[in-house]
Coordinates of C-alpha atoms and ligand atoms in Angstrom, one line a residue:
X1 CA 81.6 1.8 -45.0
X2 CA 82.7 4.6 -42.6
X3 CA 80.5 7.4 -41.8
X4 CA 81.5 11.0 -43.5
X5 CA 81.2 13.3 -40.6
X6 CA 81.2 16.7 -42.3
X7 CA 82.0 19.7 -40.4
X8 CA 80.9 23.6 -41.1
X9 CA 80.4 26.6 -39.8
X10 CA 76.1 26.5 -40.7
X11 CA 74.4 23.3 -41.3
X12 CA 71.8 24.6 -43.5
X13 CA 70.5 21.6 -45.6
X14 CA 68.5 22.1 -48.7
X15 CA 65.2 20.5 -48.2
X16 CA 64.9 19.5 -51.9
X17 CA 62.6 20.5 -55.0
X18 CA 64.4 23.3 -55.8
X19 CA 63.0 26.3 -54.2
X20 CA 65.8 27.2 -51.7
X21 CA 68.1 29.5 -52.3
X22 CA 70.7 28.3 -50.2
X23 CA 74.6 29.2 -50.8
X24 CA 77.1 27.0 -52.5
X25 CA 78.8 25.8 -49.7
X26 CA 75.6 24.5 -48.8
X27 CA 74.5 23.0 -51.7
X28 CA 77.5 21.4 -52.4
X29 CA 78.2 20.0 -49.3
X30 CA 73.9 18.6 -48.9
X31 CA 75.0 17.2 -52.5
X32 CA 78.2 15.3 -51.0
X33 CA 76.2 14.2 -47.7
X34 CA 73.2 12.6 -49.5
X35 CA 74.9 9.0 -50.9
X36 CA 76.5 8.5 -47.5
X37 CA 75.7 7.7 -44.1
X38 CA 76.7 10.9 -42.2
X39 CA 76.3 13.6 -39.7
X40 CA 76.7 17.6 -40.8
X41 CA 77.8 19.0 -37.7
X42 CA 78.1 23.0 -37.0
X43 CA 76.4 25.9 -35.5
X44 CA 72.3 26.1 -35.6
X45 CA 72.6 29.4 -36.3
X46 CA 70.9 30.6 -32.9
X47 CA 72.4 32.1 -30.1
X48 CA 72.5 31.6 -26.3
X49 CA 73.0 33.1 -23.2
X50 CA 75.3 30.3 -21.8
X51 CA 77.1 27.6 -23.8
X52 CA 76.0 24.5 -22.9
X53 CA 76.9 22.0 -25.8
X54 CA 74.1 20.4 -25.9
X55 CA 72.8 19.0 -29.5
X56 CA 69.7 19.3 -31.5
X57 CA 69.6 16.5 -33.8
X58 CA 67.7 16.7 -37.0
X59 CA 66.8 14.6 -40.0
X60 CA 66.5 17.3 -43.2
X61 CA 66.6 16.1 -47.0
X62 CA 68.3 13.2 -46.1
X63 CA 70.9 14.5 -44.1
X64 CA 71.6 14.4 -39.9
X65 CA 72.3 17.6 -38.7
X66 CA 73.9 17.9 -35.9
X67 CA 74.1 21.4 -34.3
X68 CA 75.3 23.3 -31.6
X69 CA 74.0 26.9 -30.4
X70 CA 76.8 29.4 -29.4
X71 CA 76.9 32.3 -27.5
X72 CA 76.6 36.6 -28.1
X73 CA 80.2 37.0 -28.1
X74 CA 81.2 33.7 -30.2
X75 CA 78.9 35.5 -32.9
X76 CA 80.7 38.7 -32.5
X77 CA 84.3 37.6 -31.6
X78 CA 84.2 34.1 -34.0
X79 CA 82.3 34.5 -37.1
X80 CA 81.8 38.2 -37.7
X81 CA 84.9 38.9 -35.8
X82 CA 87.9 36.6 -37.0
X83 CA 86.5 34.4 -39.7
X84 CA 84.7 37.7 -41.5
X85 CA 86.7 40.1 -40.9
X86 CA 89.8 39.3 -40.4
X87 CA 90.3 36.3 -42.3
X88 CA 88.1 36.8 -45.7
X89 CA 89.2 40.4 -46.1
X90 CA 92.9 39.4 -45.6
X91 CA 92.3 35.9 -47.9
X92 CA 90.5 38.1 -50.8
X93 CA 93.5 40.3 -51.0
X94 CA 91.7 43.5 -49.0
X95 CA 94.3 44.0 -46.2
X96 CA 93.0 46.8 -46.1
X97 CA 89.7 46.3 -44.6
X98 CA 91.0 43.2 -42.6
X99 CA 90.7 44.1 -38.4
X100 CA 93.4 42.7 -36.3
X101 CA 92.5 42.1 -32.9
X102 CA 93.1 40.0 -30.1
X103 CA 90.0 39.8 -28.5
X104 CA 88.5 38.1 -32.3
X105 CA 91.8 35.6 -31.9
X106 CA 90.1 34.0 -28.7
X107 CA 86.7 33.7 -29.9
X108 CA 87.6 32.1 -32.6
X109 CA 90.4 30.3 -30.6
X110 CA 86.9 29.4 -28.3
X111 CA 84.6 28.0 -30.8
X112 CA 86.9 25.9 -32.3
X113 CA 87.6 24.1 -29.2
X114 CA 83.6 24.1 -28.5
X115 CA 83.1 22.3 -31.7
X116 CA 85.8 20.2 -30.9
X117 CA 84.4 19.1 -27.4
X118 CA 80.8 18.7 -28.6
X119 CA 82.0 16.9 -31.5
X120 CA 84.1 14.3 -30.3
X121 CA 82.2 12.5 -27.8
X122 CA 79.6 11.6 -31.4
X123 CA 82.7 10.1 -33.1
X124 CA 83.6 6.4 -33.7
X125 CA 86.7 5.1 -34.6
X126 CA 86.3 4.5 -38.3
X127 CA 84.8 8.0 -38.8
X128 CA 86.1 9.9 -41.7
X129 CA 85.9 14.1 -40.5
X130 CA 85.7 16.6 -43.3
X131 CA 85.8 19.9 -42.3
X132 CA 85.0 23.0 -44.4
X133 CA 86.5 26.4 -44.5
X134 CA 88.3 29.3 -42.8
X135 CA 86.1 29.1 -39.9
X136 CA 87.6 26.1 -38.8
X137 CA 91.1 26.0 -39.5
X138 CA 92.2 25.0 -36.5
X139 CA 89.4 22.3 -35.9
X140 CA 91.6 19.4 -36.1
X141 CA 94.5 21.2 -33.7
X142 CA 91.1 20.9 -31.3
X143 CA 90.1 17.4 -31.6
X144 CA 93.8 16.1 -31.7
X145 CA 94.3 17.4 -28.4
X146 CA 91.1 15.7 -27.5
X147 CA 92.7 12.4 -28.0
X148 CA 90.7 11.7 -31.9
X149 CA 93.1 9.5 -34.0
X150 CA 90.4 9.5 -36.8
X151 CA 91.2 10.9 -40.4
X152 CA 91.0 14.1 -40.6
X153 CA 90.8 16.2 -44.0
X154 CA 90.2 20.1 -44.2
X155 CA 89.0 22.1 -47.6
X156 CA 89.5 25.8 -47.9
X157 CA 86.6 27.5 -50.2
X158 CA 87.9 30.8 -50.1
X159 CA 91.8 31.5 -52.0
X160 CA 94.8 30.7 -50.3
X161 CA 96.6 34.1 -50.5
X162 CA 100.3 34.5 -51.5
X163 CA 102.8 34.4 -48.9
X164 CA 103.7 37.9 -48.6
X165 CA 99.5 38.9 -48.1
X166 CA 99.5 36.0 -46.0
X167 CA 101.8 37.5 -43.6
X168 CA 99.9 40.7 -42.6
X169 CA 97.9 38.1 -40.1
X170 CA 99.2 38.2 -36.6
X171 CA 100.0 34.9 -35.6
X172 CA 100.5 33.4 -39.2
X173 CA 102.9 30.9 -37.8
X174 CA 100.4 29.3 -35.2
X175 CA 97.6 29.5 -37.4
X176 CA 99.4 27.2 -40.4
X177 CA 101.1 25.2 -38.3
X178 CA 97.2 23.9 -36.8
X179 CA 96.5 22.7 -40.3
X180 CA 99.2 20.3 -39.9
X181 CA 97.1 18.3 -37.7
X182 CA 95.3 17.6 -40.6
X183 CA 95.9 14.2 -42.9
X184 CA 95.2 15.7 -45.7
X185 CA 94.6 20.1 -46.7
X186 CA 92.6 20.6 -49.8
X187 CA 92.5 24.1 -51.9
X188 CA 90.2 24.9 -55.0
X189 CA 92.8 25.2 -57.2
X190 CA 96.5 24.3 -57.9
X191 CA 97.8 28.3 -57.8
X192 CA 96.6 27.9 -53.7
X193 CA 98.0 24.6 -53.4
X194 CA 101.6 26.3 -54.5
X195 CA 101.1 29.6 -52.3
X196 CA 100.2 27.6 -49.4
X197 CA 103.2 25.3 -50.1
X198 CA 105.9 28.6 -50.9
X199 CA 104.7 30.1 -47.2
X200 CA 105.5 26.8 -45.7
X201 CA 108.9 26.2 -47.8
X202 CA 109.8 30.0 -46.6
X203 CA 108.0 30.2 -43.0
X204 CA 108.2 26.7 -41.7
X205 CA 111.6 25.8 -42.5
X206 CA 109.6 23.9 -45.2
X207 CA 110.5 21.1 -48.1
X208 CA 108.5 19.4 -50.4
X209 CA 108.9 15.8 -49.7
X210 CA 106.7 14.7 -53.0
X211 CA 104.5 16.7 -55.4
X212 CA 101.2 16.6 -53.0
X213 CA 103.5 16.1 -50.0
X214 CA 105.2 19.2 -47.8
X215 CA 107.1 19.2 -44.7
X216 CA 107.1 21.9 -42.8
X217 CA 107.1 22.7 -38.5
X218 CA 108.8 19.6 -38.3
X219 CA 105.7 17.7 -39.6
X220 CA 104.6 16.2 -43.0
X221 CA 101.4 17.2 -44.8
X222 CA 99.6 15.8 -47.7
X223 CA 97.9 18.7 -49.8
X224 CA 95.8 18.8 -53.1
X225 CA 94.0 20.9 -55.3
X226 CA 90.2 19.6 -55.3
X227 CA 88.1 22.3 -57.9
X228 CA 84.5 22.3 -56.6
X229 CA 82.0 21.5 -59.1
X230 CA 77.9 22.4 -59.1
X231 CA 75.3 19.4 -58.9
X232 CA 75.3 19.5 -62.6
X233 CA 72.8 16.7 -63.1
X234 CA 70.4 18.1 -60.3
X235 CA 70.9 21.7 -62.5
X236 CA 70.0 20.3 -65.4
X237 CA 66.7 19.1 -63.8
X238 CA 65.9 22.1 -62.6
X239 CA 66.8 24.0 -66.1
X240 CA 63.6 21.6 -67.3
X241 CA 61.4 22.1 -64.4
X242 CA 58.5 24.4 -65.4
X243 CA 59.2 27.1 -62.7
X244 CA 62.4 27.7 -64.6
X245 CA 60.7 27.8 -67.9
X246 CA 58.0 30.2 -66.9
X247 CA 60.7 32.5 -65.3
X248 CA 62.7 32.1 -68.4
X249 CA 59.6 33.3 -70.7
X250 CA 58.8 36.4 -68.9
X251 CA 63.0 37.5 -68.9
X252 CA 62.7 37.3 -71.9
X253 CA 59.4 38.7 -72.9
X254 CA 60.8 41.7 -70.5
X255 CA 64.2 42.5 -72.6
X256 CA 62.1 41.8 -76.5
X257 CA 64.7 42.8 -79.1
X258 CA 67.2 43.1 -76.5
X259 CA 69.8 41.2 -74.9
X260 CA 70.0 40.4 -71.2
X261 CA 73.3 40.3 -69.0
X262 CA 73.3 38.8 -66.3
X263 CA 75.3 39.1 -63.1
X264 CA 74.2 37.0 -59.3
X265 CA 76.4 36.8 -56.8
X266 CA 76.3 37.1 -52.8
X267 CA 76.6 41.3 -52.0
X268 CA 80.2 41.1 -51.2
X269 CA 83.3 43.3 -52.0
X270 CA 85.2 40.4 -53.0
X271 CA 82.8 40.2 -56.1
X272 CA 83.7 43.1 -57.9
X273 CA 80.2 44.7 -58.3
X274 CA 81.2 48.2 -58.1
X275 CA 83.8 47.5 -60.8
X276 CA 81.2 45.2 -62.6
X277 CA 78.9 48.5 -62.6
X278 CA 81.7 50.8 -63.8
X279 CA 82.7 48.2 -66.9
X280 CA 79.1 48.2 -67.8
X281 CA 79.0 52.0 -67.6
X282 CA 82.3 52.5 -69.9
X283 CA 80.4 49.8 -72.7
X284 CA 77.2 52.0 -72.5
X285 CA 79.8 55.4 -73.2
X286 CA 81.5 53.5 -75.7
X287 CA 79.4 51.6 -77.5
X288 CA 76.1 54.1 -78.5
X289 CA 75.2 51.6 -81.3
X290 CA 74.8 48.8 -78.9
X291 CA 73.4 51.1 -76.4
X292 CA 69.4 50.1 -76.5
X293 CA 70.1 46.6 -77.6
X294 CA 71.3 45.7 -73.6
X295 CA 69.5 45.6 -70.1
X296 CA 72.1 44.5 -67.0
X297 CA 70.8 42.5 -64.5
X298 CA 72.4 42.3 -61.4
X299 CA 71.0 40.0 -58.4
X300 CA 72.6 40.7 -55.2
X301 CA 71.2 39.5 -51.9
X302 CA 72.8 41.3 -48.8
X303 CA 74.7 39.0 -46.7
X304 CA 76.7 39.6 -43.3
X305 CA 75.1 42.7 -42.8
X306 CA 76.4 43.0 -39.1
X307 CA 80.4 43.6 -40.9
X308 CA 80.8 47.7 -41.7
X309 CA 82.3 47.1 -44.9
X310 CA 79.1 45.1 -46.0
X311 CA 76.8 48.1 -45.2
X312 CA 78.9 50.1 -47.0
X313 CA 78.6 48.7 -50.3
X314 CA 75.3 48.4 -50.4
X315 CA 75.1 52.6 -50.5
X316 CA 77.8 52.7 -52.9
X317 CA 75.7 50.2 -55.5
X318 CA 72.6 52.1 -54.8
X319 CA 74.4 55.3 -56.1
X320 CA 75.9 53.9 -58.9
X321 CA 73.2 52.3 -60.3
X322 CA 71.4 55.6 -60.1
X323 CA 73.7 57.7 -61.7
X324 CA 73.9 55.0 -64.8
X325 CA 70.1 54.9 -65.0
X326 CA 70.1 58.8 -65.0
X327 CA 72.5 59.3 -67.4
X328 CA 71.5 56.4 -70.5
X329 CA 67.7 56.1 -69.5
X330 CA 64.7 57.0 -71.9
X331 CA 61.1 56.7 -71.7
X332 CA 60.7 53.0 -72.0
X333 CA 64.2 51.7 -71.4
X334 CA 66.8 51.7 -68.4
X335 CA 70.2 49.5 -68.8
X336 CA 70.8 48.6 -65.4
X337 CA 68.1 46.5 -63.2
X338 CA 69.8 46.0 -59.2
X339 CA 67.6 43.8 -57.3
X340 CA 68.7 42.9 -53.6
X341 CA 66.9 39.3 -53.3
X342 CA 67.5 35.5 -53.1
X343 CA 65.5 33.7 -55.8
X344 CA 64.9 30.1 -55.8
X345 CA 67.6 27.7 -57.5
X346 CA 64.8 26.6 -60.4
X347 CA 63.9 30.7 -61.0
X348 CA 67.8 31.4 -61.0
X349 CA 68.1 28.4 -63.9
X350 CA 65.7 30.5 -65.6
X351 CA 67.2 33.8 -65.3
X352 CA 70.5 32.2 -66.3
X353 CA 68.7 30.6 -69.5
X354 CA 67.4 34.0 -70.4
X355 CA 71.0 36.0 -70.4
X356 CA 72.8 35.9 -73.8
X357 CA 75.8 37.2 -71.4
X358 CA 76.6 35.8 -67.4
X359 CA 78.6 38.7 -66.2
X360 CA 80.9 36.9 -63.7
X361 CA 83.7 39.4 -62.8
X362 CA 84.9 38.8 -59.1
X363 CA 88.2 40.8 -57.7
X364 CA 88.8 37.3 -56.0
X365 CA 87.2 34.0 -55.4
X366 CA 88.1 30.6 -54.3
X367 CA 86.2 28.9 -57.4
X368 CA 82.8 30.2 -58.3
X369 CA 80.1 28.3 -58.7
X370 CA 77.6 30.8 -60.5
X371 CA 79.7 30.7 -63.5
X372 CA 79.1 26.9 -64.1
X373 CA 75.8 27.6 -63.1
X374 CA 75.3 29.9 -65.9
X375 CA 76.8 27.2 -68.1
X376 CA 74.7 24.4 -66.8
X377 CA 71.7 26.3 -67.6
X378 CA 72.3 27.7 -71.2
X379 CA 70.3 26.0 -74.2
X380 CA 72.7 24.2 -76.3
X381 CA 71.6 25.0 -79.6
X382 CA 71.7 28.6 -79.0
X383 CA 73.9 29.6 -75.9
X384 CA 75.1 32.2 -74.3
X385 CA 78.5 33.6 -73.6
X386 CA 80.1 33.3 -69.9
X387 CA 82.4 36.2 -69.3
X388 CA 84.7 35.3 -66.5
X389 CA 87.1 37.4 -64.2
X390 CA 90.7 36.1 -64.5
X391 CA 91.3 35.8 -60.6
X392 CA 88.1 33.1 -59.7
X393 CA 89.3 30.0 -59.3
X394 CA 87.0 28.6 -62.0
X395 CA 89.2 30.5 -64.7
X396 CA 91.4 27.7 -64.0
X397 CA 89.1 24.8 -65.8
X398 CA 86.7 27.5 -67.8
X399 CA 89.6 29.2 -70.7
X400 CA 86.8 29.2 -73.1
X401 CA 84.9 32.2 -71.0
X402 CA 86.2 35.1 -72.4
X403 CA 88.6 35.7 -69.6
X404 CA 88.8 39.3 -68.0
X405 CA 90.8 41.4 -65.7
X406 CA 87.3 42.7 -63.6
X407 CA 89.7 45.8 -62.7
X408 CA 89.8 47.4 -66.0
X409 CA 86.5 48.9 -67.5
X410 CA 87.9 49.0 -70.9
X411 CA 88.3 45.2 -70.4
X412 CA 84.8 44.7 -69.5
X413 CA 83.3 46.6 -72.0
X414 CA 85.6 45.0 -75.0
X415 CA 84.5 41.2 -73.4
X416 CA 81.0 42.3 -73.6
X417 CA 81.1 44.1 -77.2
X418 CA 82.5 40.9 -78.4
X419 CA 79.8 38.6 -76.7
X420 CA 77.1 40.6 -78.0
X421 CA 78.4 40.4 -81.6
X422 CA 79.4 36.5 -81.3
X423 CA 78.2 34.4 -84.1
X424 CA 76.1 31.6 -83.0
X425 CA 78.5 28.7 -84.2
X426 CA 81.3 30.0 -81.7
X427 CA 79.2 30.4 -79.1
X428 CA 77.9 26.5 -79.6
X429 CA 82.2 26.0 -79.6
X430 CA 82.7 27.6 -76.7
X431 CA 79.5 26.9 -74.7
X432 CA 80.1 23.0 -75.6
X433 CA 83.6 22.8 -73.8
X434 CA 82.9 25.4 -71.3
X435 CA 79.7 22.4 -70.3
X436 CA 81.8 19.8 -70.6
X437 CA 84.1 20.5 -67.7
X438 CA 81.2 21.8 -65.7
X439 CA 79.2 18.0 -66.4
X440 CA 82.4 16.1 -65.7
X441 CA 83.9 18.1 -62.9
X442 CA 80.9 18.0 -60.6
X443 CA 80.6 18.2 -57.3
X444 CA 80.0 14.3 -56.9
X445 CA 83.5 14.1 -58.4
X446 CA 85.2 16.6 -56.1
X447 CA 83.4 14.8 -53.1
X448 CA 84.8 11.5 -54.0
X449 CA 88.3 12.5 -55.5
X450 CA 88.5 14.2 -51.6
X451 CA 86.9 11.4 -49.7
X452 CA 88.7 8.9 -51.6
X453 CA 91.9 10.7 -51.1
X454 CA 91.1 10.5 -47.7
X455 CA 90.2 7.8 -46.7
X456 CA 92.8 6.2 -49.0
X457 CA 94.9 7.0 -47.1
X458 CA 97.6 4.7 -45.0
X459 CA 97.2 6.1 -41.1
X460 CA 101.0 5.4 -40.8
X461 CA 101.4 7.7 -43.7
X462 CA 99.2 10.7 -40.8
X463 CA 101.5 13.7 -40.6
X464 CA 103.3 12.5 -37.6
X465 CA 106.5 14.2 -35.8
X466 CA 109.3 13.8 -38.1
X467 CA 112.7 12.6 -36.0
Ligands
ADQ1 P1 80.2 32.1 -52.4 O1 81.1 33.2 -52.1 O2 78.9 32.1 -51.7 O3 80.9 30.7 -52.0 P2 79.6 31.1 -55.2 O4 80.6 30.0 -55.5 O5 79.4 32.1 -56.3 O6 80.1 32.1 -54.0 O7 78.2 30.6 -54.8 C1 77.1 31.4 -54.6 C2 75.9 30.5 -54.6 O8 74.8 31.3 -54.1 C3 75.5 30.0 -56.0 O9 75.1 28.7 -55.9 C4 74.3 30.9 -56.4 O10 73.4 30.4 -57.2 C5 73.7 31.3 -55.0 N1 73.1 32.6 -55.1 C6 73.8 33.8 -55.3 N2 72.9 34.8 -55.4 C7 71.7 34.2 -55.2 C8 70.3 34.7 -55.2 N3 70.0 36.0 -55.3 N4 69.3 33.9 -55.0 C9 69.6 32.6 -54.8 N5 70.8 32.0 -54.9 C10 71.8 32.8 -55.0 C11 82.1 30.2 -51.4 C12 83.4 30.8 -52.1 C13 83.4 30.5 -53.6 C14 83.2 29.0 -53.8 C15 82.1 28.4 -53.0 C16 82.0 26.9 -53.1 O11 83.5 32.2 -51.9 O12 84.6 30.9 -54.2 O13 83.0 28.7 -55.2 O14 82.2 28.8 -51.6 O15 83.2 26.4 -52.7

């Protein structure tokens, strides 16, 4: 069998049982790594003064990692610089707060071809090379130029943004046209798969060749739309463990004769937490006879606290949640809880398995992963009800959330008031389909409908020059 070399911006693996509280990339990828033999190459995470390129090789959870340490100004120019902001802000529909600048083009120009150079001396020929996310468009462009005829596939977490977004970013053109180096271009969701298709149809002198199949720059390139599930068996473990269960026991002996709601998500604009706050705020104002019967929770870690616009929000949720507490609480009750802190996975399963309502309302979002996590983790006989913005990619397989525009706090508030007062037999109706898709569409299945697609593939069918 050919080795799966997997390729990220952090190799971070999980080292099992449970009590890390990695991201989902992470988790998802460690998941995919596990059943093969493979490398998980990417940056250590540590900086240097010089680059040197050499490799620490490590043995985690069943997983080789492979890693490189990068310099100061890779840090700045590469990952908090073009990948964070310039290309998340831009991808999540916040041209607003996306920074355009040259000197962010070359760093991440740089690293890519640092990757490139460190990784292709490790490869051998019947390597298949998977590489992950906006950090690393251009990867392949890299090792092609290296002389590495391997397959090549590339998966984009984040949205692929409509064409017209799309060409706010300098250098659109050059940028695309490196993902044709690719064999095969993978997005979370068919809506991406067709904006990334429509720029290429209207920028690269594009035509679709086949459904799956675009030609564009000359060049042919197969694309698909690959939904990322959760580890759903592992989950449902961990929902049984007995950490899960204890933190389950005191949620809910915390919110007696109440109901929790439940929000987790990374502390990022493109989650919609301010708006979150503000729906919540509008059901408490328009819903006094519901009014004691709630308590919000909202975990937020911070993460890429080195960006401005990350600092910022952070204020902004502070005073918020202050100004609901002020205004609704009483002697023994405030609605809102806002806690700033990663939690194990098994504690999370509990949390989840405590909420009669998961409050998942981002303002964008490749897929989502805590929304199936919320799902995975509910009791069947008595479940709770997923509430899920309209613009993550997991809307796309999860219709039986109550769907929401996160935008509009009337919207929020009405989803909620209905959850709340949802009779047990439609949440069961609901719950069972919503778990259905998140059991069946797990993340072993995305990894092998991927890697399959792949590695299936005929090299005379690689996107070669088109005469
Ligand atoms: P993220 O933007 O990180 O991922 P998401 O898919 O929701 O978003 O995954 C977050 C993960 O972090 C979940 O597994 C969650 O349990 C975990 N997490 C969040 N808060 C936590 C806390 N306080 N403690 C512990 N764990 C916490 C990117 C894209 C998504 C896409 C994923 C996977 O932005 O759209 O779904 O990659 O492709």
């Amino acid at each position: 069998m050919s080795r799966l070399i997997v390729v990220s911006n952090r190799v971070n693996p999980p080292t099992g049982g449970g009590e890390e509280s990695v991201g989902g990339l992470a988790m998802a990828l460690a998941a995919s790594l596990r059943e093969y033999s493979g490398i998980w190459f990417g940056w250590s995470g540590k900086t240097i003064e010089k680059f040197t390129g050499h490799l620490n090789i490590e043995k985690t959870g069943g997983v080789t990692a492979a890693t490189v340490d990068l310099e100061e100004i890779d840090l700045d120019e590469y990952y908090n610089g073009y990948a964070n902001k310039t290309l998340w802000p831009l991808f999540h529909y916040r041209n607003d707060l996306a920074a355009f600048d040259r000197a962010f083009d070359q760093g991440y120009s740089r690293v890519n071809r640092r990757f490139a150079e460190t990784l292709a001396p490790l490869l051998q020929p019947d390597d298949i090379i998977w590489v992950h996310d906006y950090h690393l468009i251009p990867l392949a462009r890299e090792l092609r130029a290296l002389g590495v005829k391997n397959r090549i596939g590339f998966f984009l977490h984040i949205p692929w943004p409509a064409h017209q977004v799309m060409i706010n970013l300098p250098r659109h053109r050059q940028l695309v046209e490196s993902m044709f180096d690719y064999d095969l271009v993978g997005f979370q969701t068919a809506e991406y798969q067709h904006a990334f298709e429509e720029y290429v149809l209207s920028e690269a002198e594009g035509t679709m060749v086949r459904p799956g199949c675009v030609k564009g720059f000359g060049r042919m390139l197969e694309v698909g739309a690959f939904p990322i599930g959760i580890d759903a068996a592992d989950f449902a473990r961990m929902v049984k463990s007995s950490r899960a269960r204890r933190m389950r026991d005191l949620m809910k002996a915390h919110t007696v004769f109440r109901h929790l709601i439940v929000g987790v998500d990374r502390l990022d604009y493109s989650k919609g937490l301010e708006e979150r706050f503000l729906g919540f705020e509008h059901f408490l104002t328009s819903n006094p006879d519901l009014r004691r019967e709630v308590l919000m929770l909202q975990i937020a870690p911070v993460s890429r606290e080195a960006v401005e616009a990350y600092q910022e929000i952070r204020a902004r949720l502070d005073s918020l949640s202050g100004r609901i507490n002020g205004e609704f609480a009483d002697v023994d009750w405030a609605p809102l809880r806002w806690v700033n802190r990663n939690y194990r996975r098994d504690e999370l399963a509990g949390i989840y398995g405590a909420a009669r309502v998961g409050l998942v309302t981002p303002l964008r979002d490749g897929m989502n992963l805590v929304a199936k996590e919320y799902v995975a983790a509910q009791n069947p006989d008595d479940p709770g009800v997923l509430i899920l913005s309209r613009f993550a990619g997991a809307a796309r397989q999860m219709g039986e959330a109550l769907l929401v525009n996160p935008n509009s706090p009337e919207e929020v508030a009405d989803a909620l008031r209905r959850a709340l007062g949802m009779d047990r037999p439609e949440r069961i109706r609901r719950w069972s389909a919503l778990f259905d898709t998140v059991e069946r569409e797990d993340v072993v299945g995305w990894r092998d409908a991927f890697v399959s697609a792949l590695s299936g593939m005929n090299t005379k069918m690689r996107p070669a020059l088109v005469v």
